[in-house]
């Protein structure tokens, strides 16, 4: 097998877009940037798996806190925490959505819609985590 083909296969398996002659880059279609995660953990696979597991455990708690937020500070704290966790892993779409939610009023128009979108985004990240960890 050619080295270029091997690099392309490895890049695809790591969640990267890679064309012959190009530098690997994150694949925007994926809910999690594995390049960022690998850089963040200095390539330590065991640490990556640990962080992914922690996110999976915490994300549901953040969603519950967002859903049950009564005050603006409760809402802001919960959405901010979800945003920070998502950014740490490289879950950029979820982080952007959590940031959008962070600036909404707790009883603001669009609350139900953004909650649905947050739940869906967390589910997408968790599903992707399952596929990566089980691979």
Tab-separated table of C-alpha atoms in Angstrom:
chain	number	residue	atom	x	y	z
A	1	UNK	CA	0.000	0.000	0.000
A	2	UNK	CA	1.280	3.470	-0.855
A	3	UNK	CA	2.190	5.776	2.067
A	4	UNK	CA	-0.269	8.367	0.752
A	5	UNK	CA	-3.091	5.805	0.762
A	6	UNK	CA	-2.175	4.777	4.292
A	7	UNK	CA	-2.235	8.407	5.440
A	8	UNK	CA	-5.597	8.951	3.763
A	9	UNK	CA	-7.058	5.866	5.434
A	10	UNK	CA	-5.692	6.886	8.833
A	11	UNK	CA	-7.008	10.415	8.371
A	12	UNK	CA	-10.499	9.176	7.479
A	13	UNK	CA	-10.514	6.836	10.460
A	14	UNK	CA	-9.518	9.731	12.728
A	15	UNK	CA	-12.383	11.881	11.494
A	16	UNK	CA	-10.369	13.992	9.077
A	17	UNK	CA	-10.978	15.049	5.507
A	18	UNK	CA	-8.016	14.105	3.378
A	19	UNK	CA	-7.455	14.224	-0.349
A	20	UNK	CA	-4.286	13.061	-2.043
A	21	UNK	CA	-1.667	15.797	-1.748
A	22	UNK	CA	-3.560	17.730	0.928
A	23	UNK	CA	-2.902	18.277	4.592
A	24	UNK	CA	-5.438	16.492	6.809
A	25	UNK	CA	-8.030	18.851	8.307
A	26	UNK	CA	-11.047	18.425	10.562
A	27	UNK	CA	-14.189	17.172	8.851
A	28	UNK	CA	-16.897	19.789	9.410
A	29	UNK	CA	-19.610	17.138	8.986
A	30	UNK	CA	-18.598	15.416	12.213
A	31	UNK	CA	-19.906	16.622	15.583
A	32	UNK	CA	-16.485	16.243	17.206
A	33	UNK	CA	-13.073	17.470	16.028
A	34	UNK	CA	-10.757	14.541	16.741
A	35	UNK	CA	-7.743	16.554	15.582
A	36	UNK	CA	-8.403	19.086	18.340
A	37	UNK	CA	-8.963	16.332	20.897
A	38	UNK	CA	-5.729	14.612	19.925
A	39	UNK	CA	-3.782	17.866	20.208
A	40	UNK	CA	-5.453	18.639	23.535
A	41	UNK	CA	-4.447	15.244	24.950
A	42	UNK	CA	-1.041	15.186	23.238
A	43	UNK	CA	-2.139	12.056	21.413
A	44	UNK	CA	-2.788	10.080	24.594
A	45	UNK	CA	-5.581	7.707	23.504
A	46	UNK	CA	-6.382	6.601	27.065
A	47	UNK	CA	-6.846	10.238	28.088
A	48	UNK	CA	-9.024	10.880	25.023
A	49	UNK	CA	-11.276	7.965	25.970
A	50	UNK	CA	-11.445	9.173	29.570
A	51	UNK	CA	-12.422	12.704	28.506
A	52	UNK	CA	-15.017	11.390	26.066
A	53	UNK	CA	-16.517	9.270	28.848
A	54	UNK	CA	-16.599	12.223	31.218
A	55	UNK	CA	-18.354	14.333	28.606
A	56	UNK	CA	-20.923	11.594	28.034
A	57	UNK	CA	-21.611	11.411	31.771
A	58	UNK	CA	-21.804	15.182	32.285
A	59	UNK	CA	-23.672	16.280	29.154
A	60	UNK	CA	-26.953	14.777	30.319
A	61	UNK	CA	-26.582	16.533	33.662
A	62	UNK	CA	-26.032	19.869	31.918
A	63	UNK	CA	-29.129	19.313	29.767
A	64	UNK	CA	-31.173	18.502	32.888
A	65	UNK	CA	-29.921	21.692	34.550
A	66	UNK	CA	-30.776	23.746	31.483
A	67	UNK	CA	-34.258	22.200	31.336
A	68	UNK	CA	-34.909	22.880	35.022
A	69	UNK	CA	-33.408	26.384	35.101
A	70	UNK	CA	-35.760	28.812	36.797
A	71	UNK	CA	-33.528	31.861	37.111
A	72	UNK	CA	-31.418	33.557	34.486
A	73	UNK	CA	-28.241	32.709	36.411
A	74	UNK	CA	-29.192	28.995	36.546
A	75	UNK	CA	-29.774	29.024	32.792
A	76	UNK	CA	-26.548	30.895	32.065
A	77	UNK	CA	-24.442	28.673	34.338
A	78	UNK	CA	-25.788	25.448	32.841
A	79	UNK	CA	-25.446	26.563	29.223
A	80	UNK	CA	-22.000	28.010	29.934
A	81	UNK	CA	-20.862	24.711	31.472
A	82	UNK	CA	-22.102	22.755	28.465
A	83	UNK	CA	-20.369	25.209	26.147
A	84	UNK	CA	-17.062	24.846	27.994
A	85	UNK	CA	-17.210	21.060	27.998
A	86	UNK	CA	-18.024	21.002	24.297
A	87	UNK	CA	-15.168	23.367	23.458
A	88	UNK	CA	-12.715	21.298	25.474
A	89	UNK	CA	-13.434	18.254	23.338
A	90	UNK	CA	-13.748	20.084	20.046
A	91	UNK	CA	-17.520	19.641	19.698
A	92	UNK	CA	-17.721	22.971	17.880
A	93	UNK	CA	-21.344	22.823	16.630
A	94	UNK	CA	-22.597	21.982	20.130
A	95	UNK	CA	-20.402	24.690	21.675
A	96	UNK	CA	-21.788	27.303	19.267
A	97	UNK	CA	-25.346	26.245	20.024
A	98	UNK	CA	-24.723	26.312	23.788
A	99	UNK	CA	-23.238	29.792	23.419
A	100	UNK	CA	-26.328	30.914	21.532
A	101	UNK	CA	-28.487	29.497	24.334
A	102	UNK	CA	-26.297	31.108	26.987
A	103	UNK	CA	-27.374	34.563	25.890
A	104	UNK	CA	-31.082	33.788	25.749
A	105	UNK	CA	-33.340	34.686	28.630
A	106	UNK	CA	-34.429	31.702	30.710
A	107	UNK	CA	-38.051	32.294	29.756
A	108	UNK	CA	-37.245	33.787	26.391
A	109	UNK	CA	-38.890	33.129	23.096
A	110	UNK	CA	-37.317	30.122	21.425
A	111	UNK	CA	-36.442	28.330	24.670
A	112	UNK	CA	-38.209	25.096	23.681
A	113	UNK	CA	-36.627	25.126	20.245
A	114	UNK	CA	-33.099	25.681	21.544
A	115	UNK	CA	-33.585	22.964	24.178
A	116	UNK	CA	-34.574	20.534	21.428
A	117	UNK	CA	-31.575	21.562	19.353
A	118	UNK	CA	-29.255	21.183	22.366
A	119	UNK	CA	-30.631	17.707	23.129
A	120	UNK	CA	-30.167	16.695	19.491
A	121	UNK	CA	-26.631	18.097	19.362
A	122	UNK	CA	-25.645	16.301	22.581
A	123	UNK	CA	-27.146	13.076	21.206
A	124	UNK	CA	-25.126	13.491	17.996
A	125	UNK	CA	-21.893	14.010	19.945
A	126	UNK	CA	-22.641	11.051	22.222
A	127	UNK	CA	-23.433	8.820	19.252
A	128	UNK	CA	-20.178	9.859	17.605
A	129	UNK	CA	-18.298	9.194	20.858
A	130	UNK	CA	-19.804	5.695	20.948
A	131	UNK	CA	-18.637	5.029	17.396
A	132	UNK	CA	-15.114	6.259	18.151
A	133	UNK	CA	-14.678	4.507	21.490
A	134	UNK	CA	-16.113	1.220	20.234
A	135	UNK	CA	-13.969	1.303	17.073
